[in-house]
Tab-separated table of C-alpha atoms and ligand atoms in Angstrom:
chain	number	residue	atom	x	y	z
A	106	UNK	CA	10.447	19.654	14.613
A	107	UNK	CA	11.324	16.096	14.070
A	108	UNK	CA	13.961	14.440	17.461
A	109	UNK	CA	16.470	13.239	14.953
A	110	UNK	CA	19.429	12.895	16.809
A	111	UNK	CA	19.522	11.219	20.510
A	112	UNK	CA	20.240	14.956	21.954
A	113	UNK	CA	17.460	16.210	19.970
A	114	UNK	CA	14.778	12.900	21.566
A	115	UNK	CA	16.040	13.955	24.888
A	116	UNK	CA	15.383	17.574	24.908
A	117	UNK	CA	12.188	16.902	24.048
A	118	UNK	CA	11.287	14.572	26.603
A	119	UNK	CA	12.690	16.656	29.184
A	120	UNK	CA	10.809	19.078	28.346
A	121	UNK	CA	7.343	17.024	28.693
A	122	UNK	CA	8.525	15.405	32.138
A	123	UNK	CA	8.848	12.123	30.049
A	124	UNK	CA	11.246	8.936	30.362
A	125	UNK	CA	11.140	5.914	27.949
A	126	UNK	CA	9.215	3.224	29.910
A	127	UNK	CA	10.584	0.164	29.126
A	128	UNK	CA	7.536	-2.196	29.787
A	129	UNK	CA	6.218	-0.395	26.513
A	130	UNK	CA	9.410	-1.157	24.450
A	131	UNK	CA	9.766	2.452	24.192
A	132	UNK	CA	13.267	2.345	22.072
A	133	UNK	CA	12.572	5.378	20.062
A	134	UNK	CA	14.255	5.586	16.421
A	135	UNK	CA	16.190	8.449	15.812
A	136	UNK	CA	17.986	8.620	12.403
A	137	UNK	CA	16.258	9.567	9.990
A	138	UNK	CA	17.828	7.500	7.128
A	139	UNK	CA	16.709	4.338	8.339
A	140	UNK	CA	13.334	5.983	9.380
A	141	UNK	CA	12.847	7.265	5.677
A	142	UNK	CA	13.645	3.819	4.339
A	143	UNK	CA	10.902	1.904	6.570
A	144	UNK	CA	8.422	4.141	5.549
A	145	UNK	CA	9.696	3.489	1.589
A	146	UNK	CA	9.377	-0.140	2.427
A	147	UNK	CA	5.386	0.509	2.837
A	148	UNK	CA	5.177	1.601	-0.952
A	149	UNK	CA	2.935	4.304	-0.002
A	150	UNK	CA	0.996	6.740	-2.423
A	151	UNK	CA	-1.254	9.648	-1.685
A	152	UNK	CA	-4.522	7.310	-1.696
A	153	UNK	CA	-3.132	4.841	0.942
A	154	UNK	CA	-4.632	5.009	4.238
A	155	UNK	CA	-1.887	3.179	6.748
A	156	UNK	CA	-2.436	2.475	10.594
A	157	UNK	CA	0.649	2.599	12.365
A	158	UNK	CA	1.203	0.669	15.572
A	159	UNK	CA	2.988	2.531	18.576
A	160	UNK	CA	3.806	6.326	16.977
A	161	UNK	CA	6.059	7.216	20.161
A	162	UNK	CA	7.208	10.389	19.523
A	163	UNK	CA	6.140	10.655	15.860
A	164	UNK	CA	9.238	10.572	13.696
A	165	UNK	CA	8.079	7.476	11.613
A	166	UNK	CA	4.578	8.484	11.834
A	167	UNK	CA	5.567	12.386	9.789
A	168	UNK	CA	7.483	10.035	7.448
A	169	UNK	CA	4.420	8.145	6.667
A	170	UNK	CA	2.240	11.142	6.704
A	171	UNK	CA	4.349	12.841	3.893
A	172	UNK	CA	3.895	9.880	1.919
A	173	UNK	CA	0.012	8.555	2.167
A	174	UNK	CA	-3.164	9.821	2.408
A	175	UNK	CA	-4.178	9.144	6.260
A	176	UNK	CA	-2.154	7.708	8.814
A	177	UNK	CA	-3.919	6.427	11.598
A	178	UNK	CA	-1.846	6.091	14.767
A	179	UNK	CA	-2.437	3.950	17.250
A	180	UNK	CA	-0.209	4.649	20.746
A	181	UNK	CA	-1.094	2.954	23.835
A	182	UNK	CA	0.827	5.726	26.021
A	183	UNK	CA	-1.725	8.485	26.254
A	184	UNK	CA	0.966	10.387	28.070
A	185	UNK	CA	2.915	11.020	25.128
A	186	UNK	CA	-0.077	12.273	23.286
A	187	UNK	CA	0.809	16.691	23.808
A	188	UNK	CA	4.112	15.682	22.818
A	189	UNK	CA	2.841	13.842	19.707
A	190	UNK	CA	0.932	17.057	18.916
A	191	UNK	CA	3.445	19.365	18.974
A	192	UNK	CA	5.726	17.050	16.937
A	193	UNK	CA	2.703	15.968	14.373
A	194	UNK	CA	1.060	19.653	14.375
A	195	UNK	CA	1.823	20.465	10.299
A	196	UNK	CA	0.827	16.854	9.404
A	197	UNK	CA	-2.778	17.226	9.046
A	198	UNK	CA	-3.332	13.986	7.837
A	199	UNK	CA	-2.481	12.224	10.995
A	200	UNK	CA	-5.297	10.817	13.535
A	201	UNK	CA	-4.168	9.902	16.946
A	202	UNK	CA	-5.756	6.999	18.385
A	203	UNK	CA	-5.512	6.026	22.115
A	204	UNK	CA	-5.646	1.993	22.302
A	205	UNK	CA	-3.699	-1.368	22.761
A	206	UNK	CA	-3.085	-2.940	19.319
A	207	UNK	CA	-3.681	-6.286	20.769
A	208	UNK	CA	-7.867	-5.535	21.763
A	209	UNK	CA	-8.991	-2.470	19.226
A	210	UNK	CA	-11.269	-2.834	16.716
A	211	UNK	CA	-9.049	-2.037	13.507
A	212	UNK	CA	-12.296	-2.542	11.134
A	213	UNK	CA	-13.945	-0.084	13.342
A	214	UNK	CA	-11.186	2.900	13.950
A	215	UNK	CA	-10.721	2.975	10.220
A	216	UNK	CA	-14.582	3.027	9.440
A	217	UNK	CA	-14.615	6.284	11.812
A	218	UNK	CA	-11.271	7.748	10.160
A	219	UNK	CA	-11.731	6.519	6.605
A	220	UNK	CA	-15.370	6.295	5.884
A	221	UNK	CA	-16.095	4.894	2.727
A	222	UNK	CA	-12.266	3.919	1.240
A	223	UNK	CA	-12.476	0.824	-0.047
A	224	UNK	CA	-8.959	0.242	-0.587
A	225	UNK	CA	-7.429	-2.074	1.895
A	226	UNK	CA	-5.231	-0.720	4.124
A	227	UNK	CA	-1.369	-0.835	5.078
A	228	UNK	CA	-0.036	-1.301	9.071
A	229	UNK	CA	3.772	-0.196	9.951
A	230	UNK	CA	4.977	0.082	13.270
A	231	UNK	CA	8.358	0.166	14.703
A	232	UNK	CA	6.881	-2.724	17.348
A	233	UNK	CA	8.291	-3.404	20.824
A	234	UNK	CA	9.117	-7.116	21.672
A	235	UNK	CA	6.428	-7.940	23.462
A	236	UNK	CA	4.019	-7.449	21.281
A	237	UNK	CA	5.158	-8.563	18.046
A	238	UNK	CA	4.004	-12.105	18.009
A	239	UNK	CA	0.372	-11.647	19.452
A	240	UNK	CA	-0.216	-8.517	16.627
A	241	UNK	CA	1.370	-10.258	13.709
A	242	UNK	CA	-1.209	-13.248	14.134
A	243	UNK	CA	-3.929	-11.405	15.118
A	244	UNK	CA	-3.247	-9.251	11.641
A	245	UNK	CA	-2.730	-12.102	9.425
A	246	UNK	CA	-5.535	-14.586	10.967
A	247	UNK	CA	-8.520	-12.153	12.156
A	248	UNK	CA	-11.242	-9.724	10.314
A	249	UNK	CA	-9.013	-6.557	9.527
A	250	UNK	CA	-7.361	-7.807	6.236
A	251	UNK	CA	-4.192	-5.172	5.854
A	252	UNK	CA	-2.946	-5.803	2.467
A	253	UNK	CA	1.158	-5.223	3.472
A	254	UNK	CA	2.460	-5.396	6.804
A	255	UNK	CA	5.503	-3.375	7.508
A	256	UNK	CA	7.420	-3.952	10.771
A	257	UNK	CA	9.887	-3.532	12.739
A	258	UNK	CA	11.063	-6.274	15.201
A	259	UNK	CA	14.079	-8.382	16.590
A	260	UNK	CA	16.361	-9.608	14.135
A	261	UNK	CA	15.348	-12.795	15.811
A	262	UNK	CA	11.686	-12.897	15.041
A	263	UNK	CA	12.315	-11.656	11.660
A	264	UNK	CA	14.955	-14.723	11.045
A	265	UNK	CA	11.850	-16.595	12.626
A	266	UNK	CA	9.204	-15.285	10.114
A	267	UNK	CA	10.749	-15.770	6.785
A	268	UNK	CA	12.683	-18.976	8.134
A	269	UNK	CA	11.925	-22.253	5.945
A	270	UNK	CA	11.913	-25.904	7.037
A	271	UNK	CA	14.840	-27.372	8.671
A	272	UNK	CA	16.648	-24.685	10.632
A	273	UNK	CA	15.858	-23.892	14.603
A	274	UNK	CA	14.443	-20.330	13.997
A	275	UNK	CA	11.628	-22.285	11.711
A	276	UNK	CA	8.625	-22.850	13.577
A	277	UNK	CA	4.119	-21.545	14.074
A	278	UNK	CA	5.424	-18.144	13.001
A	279	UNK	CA	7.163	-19.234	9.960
A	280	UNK	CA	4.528	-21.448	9.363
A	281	UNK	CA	1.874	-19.256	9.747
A	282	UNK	CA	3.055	-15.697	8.093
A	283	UNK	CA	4.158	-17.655	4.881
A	284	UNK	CA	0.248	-19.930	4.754
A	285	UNK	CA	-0.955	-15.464	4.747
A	286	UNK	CA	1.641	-13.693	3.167
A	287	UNK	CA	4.573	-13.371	1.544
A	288	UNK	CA	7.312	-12.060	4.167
A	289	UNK	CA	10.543	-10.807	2.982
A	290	UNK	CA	13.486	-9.481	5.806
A	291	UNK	CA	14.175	-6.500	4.272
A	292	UNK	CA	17.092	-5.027	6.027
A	293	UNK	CA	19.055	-4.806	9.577
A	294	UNK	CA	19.211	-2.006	12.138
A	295	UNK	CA	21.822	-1.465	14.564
A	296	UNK	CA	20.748	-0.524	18.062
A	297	UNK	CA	22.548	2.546	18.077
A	298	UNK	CA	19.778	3.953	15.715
A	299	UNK	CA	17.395	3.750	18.996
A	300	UNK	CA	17.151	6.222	22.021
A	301	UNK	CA	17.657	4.396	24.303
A	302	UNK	CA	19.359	1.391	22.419
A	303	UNK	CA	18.168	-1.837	22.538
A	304	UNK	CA	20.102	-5.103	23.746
A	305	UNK	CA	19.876	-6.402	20.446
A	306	UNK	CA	19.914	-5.959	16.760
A	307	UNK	CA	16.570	-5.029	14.984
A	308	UNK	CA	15.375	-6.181	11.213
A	309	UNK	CA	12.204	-4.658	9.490
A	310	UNK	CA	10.081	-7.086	7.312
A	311	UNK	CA	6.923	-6.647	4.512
A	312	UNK	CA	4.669	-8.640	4.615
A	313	UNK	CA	2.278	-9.044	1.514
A	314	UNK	CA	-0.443	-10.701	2.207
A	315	UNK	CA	-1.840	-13.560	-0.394
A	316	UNK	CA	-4.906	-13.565	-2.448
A	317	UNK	CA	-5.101	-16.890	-0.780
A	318	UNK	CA	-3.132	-19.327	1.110
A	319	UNK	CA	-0.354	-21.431	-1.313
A	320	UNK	CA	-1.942	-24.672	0.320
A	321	UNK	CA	-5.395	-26.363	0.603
A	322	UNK	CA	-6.605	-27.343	3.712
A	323	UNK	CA	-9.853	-29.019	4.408
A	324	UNK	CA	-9.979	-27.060	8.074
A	325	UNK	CA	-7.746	-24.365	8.653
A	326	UNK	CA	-8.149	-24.381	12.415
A	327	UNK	CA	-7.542	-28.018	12.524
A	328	UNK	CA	-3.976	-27.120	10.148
A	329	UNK	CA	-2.554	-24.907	12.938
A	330	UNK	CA	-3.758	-27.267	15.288
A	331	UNK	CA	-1.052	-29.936	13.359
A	332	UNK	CA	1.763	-27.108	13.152
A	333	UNK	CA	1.622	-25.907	16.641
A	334	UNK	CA	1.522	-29.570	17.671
A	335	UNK	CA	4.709	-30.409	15.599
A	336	UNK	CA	6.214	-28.139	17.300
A	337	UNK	CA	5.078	-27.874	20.464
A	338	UNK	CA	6.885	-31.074	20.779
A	339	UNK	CA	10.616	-30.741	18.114
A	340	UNK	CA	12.006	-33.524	19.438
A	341	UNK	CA	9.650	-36.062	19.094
A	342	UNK	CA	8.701	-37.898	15.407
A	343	UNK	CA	5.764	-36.555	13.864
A	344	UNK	CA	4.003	-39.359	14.895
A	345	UNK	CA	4.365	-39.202	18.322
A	346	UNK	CA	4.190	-35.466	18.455
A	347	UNK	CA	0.447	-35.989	16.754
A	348	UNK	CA	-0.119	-38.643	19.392
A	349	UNK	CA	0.728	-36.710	21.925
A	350	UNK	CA	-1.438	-33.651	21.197
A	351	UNK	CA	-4.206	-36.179	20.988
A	352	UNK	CA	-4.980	-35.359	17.197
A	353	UNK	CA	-3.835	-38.470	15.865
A	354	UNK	CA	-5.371	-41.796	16.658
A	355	UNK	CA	-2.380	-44.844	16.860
A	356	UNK	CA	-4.692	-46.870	14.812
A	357	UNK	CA	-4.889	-44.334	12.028
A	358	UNK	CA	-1.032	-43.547	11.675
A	359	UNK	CA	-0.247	-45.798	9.059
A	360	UNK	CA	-3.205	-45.074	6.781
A	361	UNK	CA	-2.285	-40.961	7.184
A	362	UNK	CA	1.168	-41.539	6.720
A	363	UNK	CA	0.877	-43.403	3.587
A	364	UNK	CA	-1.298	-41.327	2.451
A	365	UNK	CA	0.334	-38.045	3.012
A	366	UNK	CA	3.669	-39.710	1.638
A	367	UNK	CA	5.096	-38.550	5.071
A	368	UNK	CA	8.244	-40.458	7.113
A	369	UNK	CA	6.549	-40.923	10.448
A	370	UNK	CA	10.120	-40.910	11.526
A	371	UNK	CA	10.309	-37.035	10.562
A	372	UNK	CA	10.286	-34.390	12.619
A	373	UNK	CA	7.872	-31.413	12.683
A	374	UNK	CA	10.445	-28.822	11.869
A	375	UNK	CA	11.502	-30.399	8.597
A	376	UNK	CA	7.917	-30.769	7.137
A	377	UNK	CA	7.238	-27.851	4.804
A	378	UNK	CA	3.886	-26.032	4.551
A	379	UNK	CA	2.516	-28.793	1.694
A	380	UNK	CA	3.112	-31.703	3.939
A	381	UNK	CA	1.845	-29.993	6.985
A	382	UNK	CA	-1.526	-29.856	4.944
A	383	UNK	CA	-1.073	-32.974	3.337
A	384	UNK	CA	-0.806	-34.657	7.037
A	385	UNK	CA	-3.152	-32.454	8.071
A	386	UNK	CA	-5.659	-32.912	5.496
A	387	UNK	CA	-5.078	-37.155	5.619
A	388	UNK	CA	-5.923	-37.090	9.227
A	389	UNK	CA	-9.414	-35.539	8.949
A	390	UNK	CA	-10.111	-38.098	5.822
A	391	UNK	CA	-9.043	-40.754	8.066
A	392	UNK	CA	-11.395	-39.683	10.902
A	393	UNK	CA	-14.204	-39.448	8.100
A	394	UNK	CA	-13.473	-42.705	6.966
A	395	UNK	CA	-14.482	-44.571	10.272
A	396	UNK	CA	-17.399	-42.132	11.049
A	397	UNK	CA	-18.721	-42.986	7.644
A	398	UNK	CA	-17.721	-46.875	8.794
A	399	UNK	CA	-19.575	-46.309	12.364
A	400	UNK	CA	-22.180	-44.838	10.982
A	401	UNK	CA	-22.708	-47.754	8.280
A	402	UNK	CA	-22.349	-50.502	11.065
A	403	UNK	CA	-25.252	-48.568	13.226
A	404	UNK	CA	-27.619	-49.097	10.088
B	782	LIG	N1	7.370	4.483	16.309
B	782	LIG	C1	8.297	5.034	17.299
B	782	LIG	C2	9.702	4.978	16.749
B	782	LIG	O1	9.910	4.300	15.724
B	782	LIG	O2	10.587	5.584	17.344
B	782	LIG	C3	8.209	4.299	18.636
B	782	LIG	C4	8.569	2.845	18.602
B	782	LIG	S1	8.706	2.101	20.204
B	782	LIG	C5	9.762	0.725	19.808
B	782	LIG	C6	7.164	1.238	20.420
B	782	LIG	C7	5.932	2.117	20.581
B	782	LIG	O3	4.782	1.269	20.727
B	782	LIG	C8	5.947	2.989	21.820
B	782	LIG	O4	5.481	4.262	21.507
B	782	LIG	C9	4.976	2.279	22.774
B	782	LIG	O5	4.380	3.137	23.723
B	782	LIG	C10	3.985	1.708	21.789
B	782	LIG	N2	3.241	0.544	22.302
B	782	LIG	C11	3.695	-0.406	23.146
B	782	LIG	N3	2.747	-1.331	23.360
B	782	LIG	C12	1.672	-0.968	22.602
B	782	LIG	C13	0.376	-1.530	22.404
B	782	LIG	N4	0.004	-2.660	23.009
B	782	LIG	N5	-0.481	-0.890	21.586
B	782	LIG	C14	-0.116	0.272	20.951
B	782	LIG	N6	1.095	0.846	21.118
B	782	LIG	C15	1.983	0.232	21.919
């Protein structure tokens, strides 16, 4: 039976000797409308094979499960694991998997569950705070290559993730889930939908991830290295906020400035993802210019 009303999620936690622990963000969903339309957001069919972050006590995870193929659950809380099976016990295409999204092997636990799809995968999750901006990059920048992301997280990180240049709420995030994917906000939730409710509002996004990025960078490590540096330090000019991370030499400023057709003047958070890797890019032809001059004057 599926806890869809906040009576319903307390019974049954009363009933396993449970309480929501609140160092796991455990804000369990509860109405089922909302819960339905998340799990629409995922655009799932019966060959899909979706992890989902966090299952708590199932209700989004069944929703999947009527939907795709496999849904492969990953819950850090081992304690809520009978519980799980009770609620999960006519969903037979449900794996429980006991980890911390932040250090398991995603490649590996679907290998085990999913041998031989080739599809790529999906990943939904209803995600507590903590968590959300560690997973998100670690999805979009490492091995496991999930082709849509479906999550939900503070209204504030969602404003954050689809924000553009200019605004306060634009910053690495933005940057770096629009260089991956595609992110759209698609909807608010109230926290009355949650058991117990949250201090603030929630907001689920998708995520699509790109064929490839909509920008060419010589290094991508050295790129990120330019965003976080931009805005490690908003209030300084580009110029000095590159200076100050030590990744731009004073002597090379004006070259990479005319170059990149970049204001040094500018700050970080108004430089789209194009001139973040034009800079970025005119920097590291800048550095090859005088090793190709040192190099010529050591001959
Ligand atoms: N999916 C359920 C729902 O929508 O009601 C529960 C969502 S609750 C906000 C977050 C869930 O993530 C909890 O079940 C919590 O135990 C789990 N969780 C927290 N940290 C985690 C981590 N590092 N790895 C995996 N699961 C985690």
């Amino acid at each position: 039976m599926q806890p869809t009303s906040p009576t319903a999620i307390r019974a049954l936690l009363d009933r396993y000797g449970l309480e929501p622990k609140k160092g796991l963000g455990q804000h369990f969903l509860w109405q089922a409308g909302i819960v339905e339309k998340i799990a629409d957001a995922a655009e799932l069919d019966g060959e899909d094979v979706l992890v989902e972050i966090g299952p708590g006590l199932g209700i989004l995870t069944a929703a999947c499960a009527r939907r795709a193929g496999l849904v492969i659950a990953v819950e850090i809380d081992e304690s809520l694991f009978p519980l799980l099976g009770e609620v999960l016990q006519d969903y037979h295409n449900v794996r429980l998997v006991a980890g911390d999204a932040r250090t398991v092997d995603f490649r590996e636990i679907v290998a085990r569950h999913a041998p031989g799809v080739k599809r790529p995968c999906k990943v939904i999750g209803n995600l507590p705070y903590y968590l959300t901006s560690p997973l998100l990059l670690r999805l979009l920048e490492g091995e496991f290559r999930a082709e849509l992301l479906v999550f939900m997280v503070q209204k504030e990180v969602a404003e954050r993730i689809v924000a553009g240049p200019g605004g306060k709420e634009y910053g690495s995030l933005s940057v770096a889930a629009q260089y991956y994917s595609e992110p759209e906000l698609l909807f608010t939730v109230k926290p009355q939908a949650f058991l117990p409710p949250p201090e603030v509002s929630s907001a689920v996004v998708r995520l699509r991830r790109r064929e490839r990025p909509p920008v060419e960078v010589a290094d991508e490590g050295f790129f990120f290295q330019v965003v976080r540096a931009a805005f490690c330090y908003r209030r300084k000019t580009i110029r000095n906020a590159l200076q100050e991370a030590a990744l731009l030499e004073p002597g090379d400023a004006s070259a990479v400035f005319a170059e990149s057709g970049i204001a040094p003047v500018r700050r970080g958070e108004t430089l789209g993802l194009h001139e973040f890797a034009g800079l970025a890019n005119a920097i590291l032809r800048a550095r090859e210019r005088k090793i190709g001059h040192a190099l010529r004057q050591s001959n």
